[in-house]
mmCIF file with all atom_site columns, C-alpha atoms and ligand atoms in Angstrom:
data_model
loop_
_atom_site.group_PDB
_atom_site.id
_atom_site.type_symbol
_atom_site.label_atom_id
_atom_site.label_alt_id
_atom_site.label_comp_id
_atom_site.label_asym_id
_atom_site.label_entity_id
_atom_site.label_seq_id
_atom_site.pdbx_PDB_ins_code
_atom_site.Cartn_x
_atom_site.Cartn_y
_atom_site.Cartn_z
_atom_site.occupancy
_atom_site.B_iso_or_equiv
_atom_site.pdbx_formal_charge
_atom_site.auth_seq_id
_atom_site.auth_comp_id
_atom_site.auth_asym_id
_atom_site.auth_atom_id
_atom_site.pdbx_PDB_model_num
ATOM   1   C  CA  . UNK A 1 1   ? 138.785 110.250 94.803  1.00 0.00 ? 1   UNK A CA  1
ATOM   2   C  CA  . UNK A 1 2   ? 134.852 110.142 94.803  1.00 0.00 ? 2   UNK A CA  1
ATOM   3   C  CA  . UNK A 1 3   ? 135.135 107.545 97.664  1.00 0.00 ? 3   UNK A CA  1
ATOM   4   C  CA  . UNK A 1 4   ? 137.121 110.040 99.844  1.00 0.00 ? 4   UNK A CA  1
ATOM   5   C  CA  . UNK A 1 5   ? 134.870 113.157 98.628  1.00 0.00 ? 5   UNK A CA  1
ATOM   6   C  CA  . UNK A 1 6   ? 132.025 111.136 99.958  1.00 0.00 ? 6   UNK A CA  1
ATOM   7   C  CA  . UNK A 1 7   ? 133.471 110.490 103.217 1.00 0.00 ? 7   UNK A CA  1
ATOM   8   C  CA  . UNK A 1 8   ? 133.803 113.580 104.396 1.00 0.00 ? 8   UNK A CA  1
ATOM   9   C  CA  . UNK A 1 9   ? 131.189 113.332 106.976 1.00 0.00 ? 9   UNK A CA  1
ATOM   10  C  CA  . UNK A 1 10  ? 131.413 110.159 108.677 1.00 0.00 ? 10  UNK A CA  1
ATOM   11  C  CA  . UNK A 1 11  ? 128.936 108.094 107.955 1.00 0.00 ? 11  UNK A CA  1
ATOM   12  C  CA  . UNK A 1 12  ? 126.200 106.728 111.095 1.00 0.00 ? 12  UNK A CA  1
ATOM   13  C  CA  . UNK A 1 13  ? 124.425 103.471 112.239 1.00 0.00 ? 13  UNK A CA  1
ATOM   14  C  CA  . UNK A 1 14  ? 121.189 104.917 113.098 1.00 0.00 ? 14  UNK A CA  1
ATOM   15  C  CA  . UNK A 1 15  ? 120.072 107.979 113.087 1.00 0.00 ? 15  UNK A CA  1
ATOM   16  C  CA  . UNK A 1 16  ? 118.693 110.533 110.131 1.00 0.00 ? 16  UNK A CA  1
ATOM   17  C  CA  . UNK A 1 17  ? 120.913 112.302 107.908 1.00 0.00 ? 17  UNK A CA  1
ATOM   18  C  CA  . UNK A 1 18  ? 119.124 115.673 106.896 1.00 0.00 ? 18  UNK A CA  1
ATOM   19  C  CA  . UNK A 1 19  ? 120.598 115.943 103.090 1.00 0.00 ? 19  UNK A CA  1
ATOM   20  C  CA  . UNK A 1 20  ? 120.073 119.064 100.008 1.00 0.00 ? 20  UNK A CA  1
ATOM   21  C  CA  . UNK A 1 21  ? 120.259 121.840 102.683 1.00 0.00 ? 21  UNK A CA  1
ATOM   22  C  CA  . UNK A 1 22  ? 120.849 125.220 100.969 1.00 0.00 ? 22  UNK A CA  1
ATOM   23  C  CA  . UNK A 1 23  ? 123.947 125.972 103.064 1.00 0.00 ? 23  UNK A CA  1
ATOM   24  C  CA  . UNK A 1 24  ? 122.730 129.676 104.035 1.00 0.00 ? 24  UNK A CA  1
ATOM   25  C  CA  . UNK A 1 25  ? 120.441 127.326 105.845 1.00 0.00 ? 25  UNK A CA  1
ATOM   26  C  CA  . UNK A 1 26  ? 121.499 125.057 107.529 1.00 0.00 ? 26  UNK A CA  1
ATOM   27  C  CA  . UNK A 1 27  ? 121.660 126.483 110.867 1.00 0.00 ? 27  UNK A CA  1
ATOM   28  C  CA  . UNK A 1 28  ? 117.944 127.547 110.996 1.00 0.00 ? 28  UNK A CA  1
ATOM   29  C  CA  . UNK A 1 29  ? 118.036 123.994 110.277 1.00 0.00 ? 29  UNK A CA  1
ATOM   30  C  CA  . UNK A 1 30  ? 119.693 123.206 113.633 1.00 0.00 ? 30  UNK A CA  1
ATOM   31  C  CA  . UNK A 1 31  ? 117.259 125.886 115.388 1.00 0.00 ? 31  UNK A CA  1
ATOM   32  C  CA  . UNK A 1 32  ? 114.129 124.594 114.048 1.00 0.00 ? 32  UNK A CA  1
ATOM   33  C  CA  . UNK A 1 33  ? 115.198 121.011 114.813 1.00 0.00 ? 33  UNK A CA  1
ATOM   34  C  CA  . UNK A 1 34  ? 116.309 121.742 118.365 1.00 0.00 ? 34  UNK A CA  1
ATOM   35  C  CA  . UNK A 1 35  ? 119.774 120.133 117.736 1.00 0.00 ? 35  UNK A CA  1
ATOM   36  C  CA  . UNK A 1 36  ? 121.376 122.064 120.576 1.00 0.00 ? 36  UNK A CA  1
ATOM   37  C  CA  . UNK A 1 37  ? 119.603 120.704 123.069 1.00 0.00 ? 37  UNK A CA  1
ATOM   38  C  CA  . UNK A 1 38  ? 120.116 116.430 121.847 1.00 0.00 ? 38  UNK A CA  1
ATOM   39  C  CA  . UNK A 1 39  ? 122.460 114.682 123.875 1.00 0.00 ? 39  UNK A CA  1
ATOM   40  C  CA  . UNK A 1 40  ? 123.393 112.494 121.091 1.00 0.00 ? 40  UNK A CA  1
ATOM   41  C  CA  . UNK A 1 41  ? 126.189 113.167 118.023 1.00 0.00 ? 41  UNK A CA  1
ATOM   42  C  CA  . UNK A 1 42  ? 125.396 116.056 115.748 1.00 0.00 ? 42  UNK A CA  1
ATOM   43  C  CA  . UNK A 1 43  ? 127.957 116.533 112.844 1.00 0.00 ? 43  UNK A CA  1
ATOM   44  C  CA  . UNK A 1 44  ? 127.212 118.890 111.039 1.00 0.00 ? 44  UNK A CA  1
ATOM   45  C  CA  . UNK A 1 45  ? 129.115 119.878 107.728 1.00 0.00 ? 45  UNK A CA  1
ATOM   46  C  CA  . UNK A 1 46  ? 128.135 122.734 105.126 1.00 0.00 ? 46  UNK A CA  1
ATOM   47  C  CA  . UNK A 1 47  ? 128.944 124.550 102.061 1.00 0.00 ? 47  UNK A CA  1
ATOM   48  C  CA  . UNK A 1 48  ? 130.392 121.527 100.050 1.00 0.00 ? 48  UNK A CA  1
ATOM   49  C  CA  . UNK A 1 49  ? 129.694 121.626 96.687  1.00 0.00 ? 49  UNK A CA  1
ATOM   50  C  CA  . UNK A 1 50  ? 126.089 120.731 94.975  1.00 0.00 ? 50  UNK A CA  1
ATOM   51  C  CA  . UNK A 1 51  ? 125.530 120.253 91.258  1.00 0.00 ? 51  UNK A CA  1
ATOM   52  C  CA  . UNK A 1 52  ? 121.672 120.843 92.618  1.00 0.00 ? 52  UNK A CA  1
ATOM   53  C  CA  . UNK A 1 53  ? 122.492 123.719 94.672  1.00 0.00 ? 53  UNK A CA  1
ATOM   54  C  CA  . UNK A 1 54  ? 125.618 125.077 94.243  1.00 0.00 ? 54  UNK A CA  1
ATOM   55  C  CA  . UNK A 1 55  ? 126.868 124.902 98.347  1.00 0.00 ? 55  UNK A CA  1
ATOM   56  C  CA  . UNK A 1 56  ? 125.131 122.636 100.488 1.00 0.00 ? 56  UNK A CA  1
ATOM   57  C  CA  . UNK A 1 57  ? 124.831 121.826 103.978 1.00 0.00 ? 57  UNK A CA  1
ATOM   58  C  CA  . UNK A 1 58  ? 124.119 117.932 105.290 1.00 0.00 ? 58  UNK A CA  1
ATOM   59  C  CA  . UNK A 1 59  ? 123.443 117.478 109.229 1.00 0.00 ? 59  UNK A CA  1
ATOM   60  C  CA  . UNK A 1 60  ? 123.796 113.584 110.619 1.00 0.00 ? 60  UNK A CA  1
ATOM   61  C  CA  . UNK A 1 61  ? 121.964 113.277 113.686 1.00 0.00 ? 61  UNK A CA  1
ATOM   62  C  CA  . UNK A 1 62  ? 122.803 109.695 115.602 1.00 0.00 ? 62  UNK A CA  1
ATOM   63  C  CA  . UNK A 1 63  ? 119.958 107.769 117.205 1.00 0.00 ? 63  UNK A CA  1
ATOM   64  C  CA  . UNK A 1 64  ? 117.114 109.891 116.396 1.00 0.00 ? 64  UNK A CA  1
ATOM   65  C  CA  . UNK A 1 65  ? 114.531 110.422 114.233 1.00 0.00 ? 65  UNK A CA  1
ATOM   66  C  CA  . UNK A 1 66  ? 112.181 112.936 113.659 1.00 0.00 ? 66  UNK A CA  1
ATOM   67  C  CA  . UNK A 1 67  ? 108.021 113.107 113.834 1.00 0.00 ? 67  UNK A CA  1
ATOM   68  C  CA  . UNK A 1 68  ? 106.165 114.364 110.532 1.00 0.00 ? 68  UNK A CA  1
ATOM   69  C  CA  . UNK A 1 69  ? 105.552 117.500 112.802 1.00 0.00 ? 69  UNK A CA  1
ATOM   70  C  CA  . UNK A 1 70  ? 108.950 118.094 113.316 1.00 0.00 ? 70  UNK A CA  1
ATOM   71  C  CA  . UNK A 1 71  ? 109.822 117.775 109.749 1.00 0.00 ? 71  UNK A CA  1
ATOM   72  C  CA  . UNK A 1 72  ? 107.669 119.802 108.640 1.00 0.00 ? 72  UNK A CA  1
ATOM   73  C  CA  . UNK A 1 73  ? 108.498 122.902 110.541 1.00 0.00 ? 73  UNK A CA  1
ATOM   74  C  CA  . UNK A 1 74  ? 111.374 123.050 107.893 1.00 0.00 ? 74  UNK A CA  1
ATOM   75  C  CA  . UNK A 1 75  ? 109.125 124.308 105.265 1.00 0.00 ? 75  UNK A CA  1
ATOM   76  C  CA  . UNK A 1 76  ? 109.112 127.655 105.790 1.00 0.00 ? 76  UNK A CA  1
ATOM   77  C  CA  . UNK A 1 77  ? 113.441 127.669 105.454 1.00 0.00 ? 77  UNK A CA  1
ATOM   78  C  CA  . UNK A 1 78  ? 114.403 124.498 103.363 1.00 0.00 ? 78  UNK A CA  1
ATOM   79  C  CA  . UNK A 1 79  ? 111.076 122.618 101.763 1.00 0.00 ? 79  UNK A CA  1
ATOM   80  C  CA  . UNK A 1 80  ? 113.194 120.846 99.182  1.00 0.00 ? 80  UNK A CA  1
ATOM   81  C  CA  . UNK A 1 81  ? 115.406 119.603 101.993 1.00 0.00 ? 81  UNK A CA  1
ATOM   82  C  CA  . UNK A 1 82  ? 115.980 115.241 102.183 1.00 0.00 ? 82  UNK A CA  1
ATOM   83  C  CA  . UNK A 1 83  ? 115.618 113.589 105.570 1.00 0.00 ? 83  UNK A CA  1
ATOM   84  C  CA  . UNK A 1 84  ? 117.579 110.063 105.035 1.00 0.00 ? 84  UNK A CA  1
ATOM   85  C  CA  . UNK A 1 85  ? 116.359 107.739 107.927 1.00 0.00 ? 85  UNK A CA  1
ATOM   86  C  CA  . UNK A 1 86  ? 119.417 105.402 108.578 1.00 0.00 ? 86  UNK A CA  1
ATOM   87  C  CA  . UNK A 1 87  ? 119.155 101.707 110.261 1.00 0.00 ? 87  UNK A CA  1
ATOM   88  C  CA  . UNK A 1 88  ? 122.125 99.796  110.081 1.00 0.00 ? 88  UNK A CA  1
ATOM   89  C  CA  . UNK A 1 89  ? 124.236 101.805 108.434 1.00 0.00 ? 89  UNK A CA  1
ATOM   90  C  CA  . UNK A 1 90  ? 121.750 101.622 105.818 1.00 0.00 ? 90  UNK A CA  1
ATOM   91  C  CA  . UNK A 1 91  ? 118.962 104.572 104.213 1.00 0.00 ? 91  UNK A CA  1
ATOM   92  C  CA  . UNK A 1 92  ? 115.404 103.066 104.864 1.00 0.00 ? 92  UNK A CA  1
ATOM   93  C  CA  . UNK A 1 93  ? 113.209 105.592 104.309 1.00 0.00 ? 93  UNK A CA  1
ATOM   94  C  CA  . UNK A 1 94  ? 114.003 109.171 102.370 1.00 0.00 ? 94  UNK A CA  1
ATOM   95  C  CA  . UNK A 1 95  ? 111.172 111.088 103.819 1.00 0.00 ? 95  UNK A CA  1
ATOM   96  C  CA  . UNK A 1 96  ? 110.584 115.010 101.838 1.00 0.00 ? 96  UNK A CA  1
ATOM   97  C  CA  . UNK A 1 97  ? 109.075 118.170 103.719 1.00 0.00 ? 97  UNK A CA  1
ATOM   98  C  CA  . UNK A 1 98  ? 105.740 118.082 103.665 1.00 0.00 ? 98  UNK A CA  1
ATOM   99  C  CA  . UNK A 1 99  ? 103.833 122.120 104.274 1.00 0.00 ? 99  UNK A CA  1
ATOM   100 C  CA  . UNK A 1 100 ? 101.663 121.750 106.657 1.00 0.00 ? 100 UNK A CA  1
ATOM   101 C  CA  . UNK A 1 101 ? 98.373  123.193 107.145 1.00 0.00 ? 101 UNK A CA  1
ATOM   102 C  CA  . UNK A 1 102 ? 98.913  125.015 110.372 1.00 0.00 ? 102 UNK A CA  1
ATOM   103 C  CA  . UNK A 1 103 ? 102.528 126.584 111.951 1.00 0.00 ? 103 UNK A CA  1
ATOM   104 C  CA  . UNK A 1 104 ? 102.621 127.202 115.516 1.00 0.00 ? 104 UNK A CA  1
ATOM   105 C  CA  . UNK A 1 105 ? 104.948 129.116 117.429 1.00 0.00 ? 105 UNK A CA  1
ATOM   106 C  CA  . UNK A 1 106 ? 107.863 128.854 114.605 1.00 0.00 ? 106 UNK A CA  1
ATOM   107 C  CA  . UNK A 1 107 ? 107.393 132.390 112.443 1.00 0.00 ? 107 UNK A CA  1
ATOM   108 C  CA  . UNK A 1 108 ? 107.000 136.226 113.609 1.00 0.00 ? 108 UNK A CA  1
ATOM   109 C  CA  . UNK A 1 109 ? 103.863 138.433 112.283 1.00 0.00 ? 109 UNK A CA  1
ATOM   110 C  CA  . UNK A 1 110 ? 105.497 141.301 110.108 1.00 0.00 ? 110 UNK A CA  1
ATOM   111 C  CA  . UNK A 1 111 ? 102.562 143.215 111.520 1.00 0.00 ? 111 UNK A CA  1
ATOM   112 C  CA  . UNK A 1 112 ? 104.090 144.859 114.140 1.00 0.00 ? 112 UNK A CA  1
ATOM   113 C  CA  . UNK A 1 113 ? 100.591 146.037 115.915 1.00 0.00 ? 113 UNK A CA  1
ATOM   114 C  CA  . UNK A 1 114 ? 99.788  142.276 116.056 1.00 0.00 ? 114 UNK A CA  1
ATOM   115 C  CA  . UNK A 1 115 ? 98.767  141.150 119.682 1.00 0.00 ? 115 UNK A CA  1
ATOM   116 C  CA  . UNK A 1 116 ? 101.470 138.000 119.271 1.00 0.00 ? 116 UNK A CA  1
ATOM   117 C  CA  . UNK A 1 117 ? 104.047 141.069 118.715 1.00 0.00 ? 117 UNK A CA  1
ATOM   118 C  CA  . UNK A 1 118 ? 102.829 142.632 122.417 1.00 0.00 ? 118 UNK A CA  1
ATOM   119 C  CA  . UNK A 1 119 ? 101.672 139.993 124.400 1.00 0.00 ? 119 UNK A CA  1
ATOM   120 C  CA  . UNK A 1 120 ? 103.296 136.937 125.594 1.00 0.00 ? 120 UNK A CA  1
ATOM   121 C  CA  . UNK A 1 121 ? 101.830 134.017 123.086 1.00 0.00 ? 121 UNK A CA  1
ATOM   122 C  CA  . UNK A 1 122 ? 102.719 131.707 120.656 1.00 0.00 ? 122 UNK A CA  1
ATOM   123 C  CA  . UNK A 1 123 ? 102.111 133.092 116.975 1.00 0.00 ? 123 UNK A CA  1
ATOM   124 C  CA  . UNK A 1 124 ? 99.358  130.742 115.439 1.00 0.00 ? 124 UNK A CA  1
ATOM   125 C  CA  . UNK A 1 125 ? 99.639  130.829 110.879 1.00 0.00 ? 125 UNK A CA  1
ATOM   126 C  CA  . UNK A 1 126 ? 97.447  128.730 108.368 1.00 0.00 ? 126 UNK A CA  1
ATOM   127 C  CA  . UNK A 1 127 ? 98.783  128.221 105.413 1.00 0.00 ? 127 UNK A CA  1
ATOM   128 C  CA  . UNK A 1 128 ? 96.885  130.038 102.629 1.00 0.00 ? 128 UNK A CA  1
ATOM   129 C  CA  . UNK A 1 129 ? 98.240  128.716 99.474  1.00 0.00 ? 129 UNK A CA  1
ATOM   130 C  CA  . UNK A 1 130 ? 100.912 125.947 100.066 1.00 0.00 ? 130 UNK A CA  1
ATOM   131 C  CA  . UNK A 1 131 ? 102.020 126.326 95.836  1.00 0.00 ? 131 UNK A CA  1
ATOM   132 C  CA  . UNK A 1 132 ? 103.052 129.802 96.416  1.00 0.00 ? 132 UNK A CA  1
ATOM   133 C  CA  . UNK A 1 133 ? 103.748 129.276 100.484 1.00 0.00 ? 133 UNK A CA  1
ATOM   134 C  CA  . UNK A 1 134 ? 101.796 132.473 101.571 1.00 0.00 ? 134 UNK A CA  1
ATOM   135 C  CA  . UNK A 1 135 ? 100.883 132.035 105.415 1.00 0.00 ? 135 UNK A CA  1
ATOM   136 C  CA  . UNK A 1 136 ? 98.304  134.324 106.996 1.00 0.00 ? 136 UNK A CA  1
ATOM   137 C  CA  . UNK A 1 137 ? 98.174  135.305 111.030 1.00 0.00 ? 137 UNK A CA  1
ATOM   138 C  CA  . UNK A 1 138 ? 95.061  133.674 112.812 1.00 0.00 ? 138 UNK A CA  1
ATOM   139 C  CA  . UNK A 1 139 ? 95.377  137.043 115.122 1.00 0.00 ? 139 UNK A CA  1
ATOM   140 C  CA  . UNK A 1 140 ? 95.565  139.797 112.422 1.00 0.00 ? 140 UNK A CA  1
ATOM   141 C  CA  . UNK A 1 141 ? 94.675  137.886 109.165 1.00 0.00 ? 141 UNK A CA  1
ATOM   142 C  CA  . UNK A 1 142 ? 98.045  139.717 107.419 1.00 0.00 ? 142 UNK A CA  1
ATOM   143 C  CA  . UNK A 1 143 ? 99.534  137.140 105.150 1.00 0.00 ? 143 UNK A CA  1
ATOM   144 C  CA  . UNK A 1 144 ? 103.073 136.639 104.156 1.00 0.00 ? 144 UNK A CA  1
ATOM   145 C  CA  . UNK A 1 145 ? 105.715 134.784 102.136 1.00 0.00 ? 145 UNK A CA  1
ATOM   146 C  CA  . UNK A 1 146 ? 107.117 131.923 103.466 1.00 0.00 ? 146 UNK A CA  1
ATOM   147 C  CA  . UNK A 1 147 ? 110.384 132.531 101.831 1.00 0.00 ? 147 UNK A CA  1
ATOM   148 C  CA  . UNK A 1 148 ? 110.904 135.785 103.528 1.00 0.00 ? 148 UNK A CA  1
ATOM   149 C  CA  . UNK A 1 149 ? 109.595 134.665 106.799 1.00 0.00 ? 149 UNK A CA  1
ATOM   150 C  CA  . UNK A 1 150 ? 111.503 135.366 110.768 1.00 0.00 ? 150 UNK A CA  1
ATOM   151 C  CA  . UNK A 1 151 ? 111.505 132.817 112.402 1.00 0.00 ? 151 UNK A CA  1
ATOM   152 C  CA  . UNK A 1 152 ? 110.326 132.814 116.401 1.00 0.00 ? 152 UNK A CA  1
HETATM 153 ZN ZN1 . LIG B 2 .   ? 99.642  138.726 112.843 1.00 0.00 ? 201 LIG B ZN1 1
#
């Protein structure tokens, strides 16, 4: 029976399996990684039971490996996810999300008067406190918490 459960999402030969996604964040992860633009097979599974998370999402992406920059974007929605790098059906590496020093064009500034909300331009945030997840807008200096951001 265990075996059958584990195979709910089919194994992939080469690519990336993104695991331990909080279920309500799964579709934000697909957006942040631009999975809607990929032309390789993508399998999204959601609301699986997880001992650690309650309910979790798993995304399997064939023939695709993500850059450190792409992975770091996930820190704003799902800092505890794990990316399993698959080669020849085996997990050859596990990558965790590292909070970057800077976030460009990923989250919105929550200050309505900020220039980034009034001009067609990219937002830039400096991560001023990685432990508590505090971001500071490069343009207006307004601080906001990583867990409460709105994505661009
Ligand atoms: Zn701002």
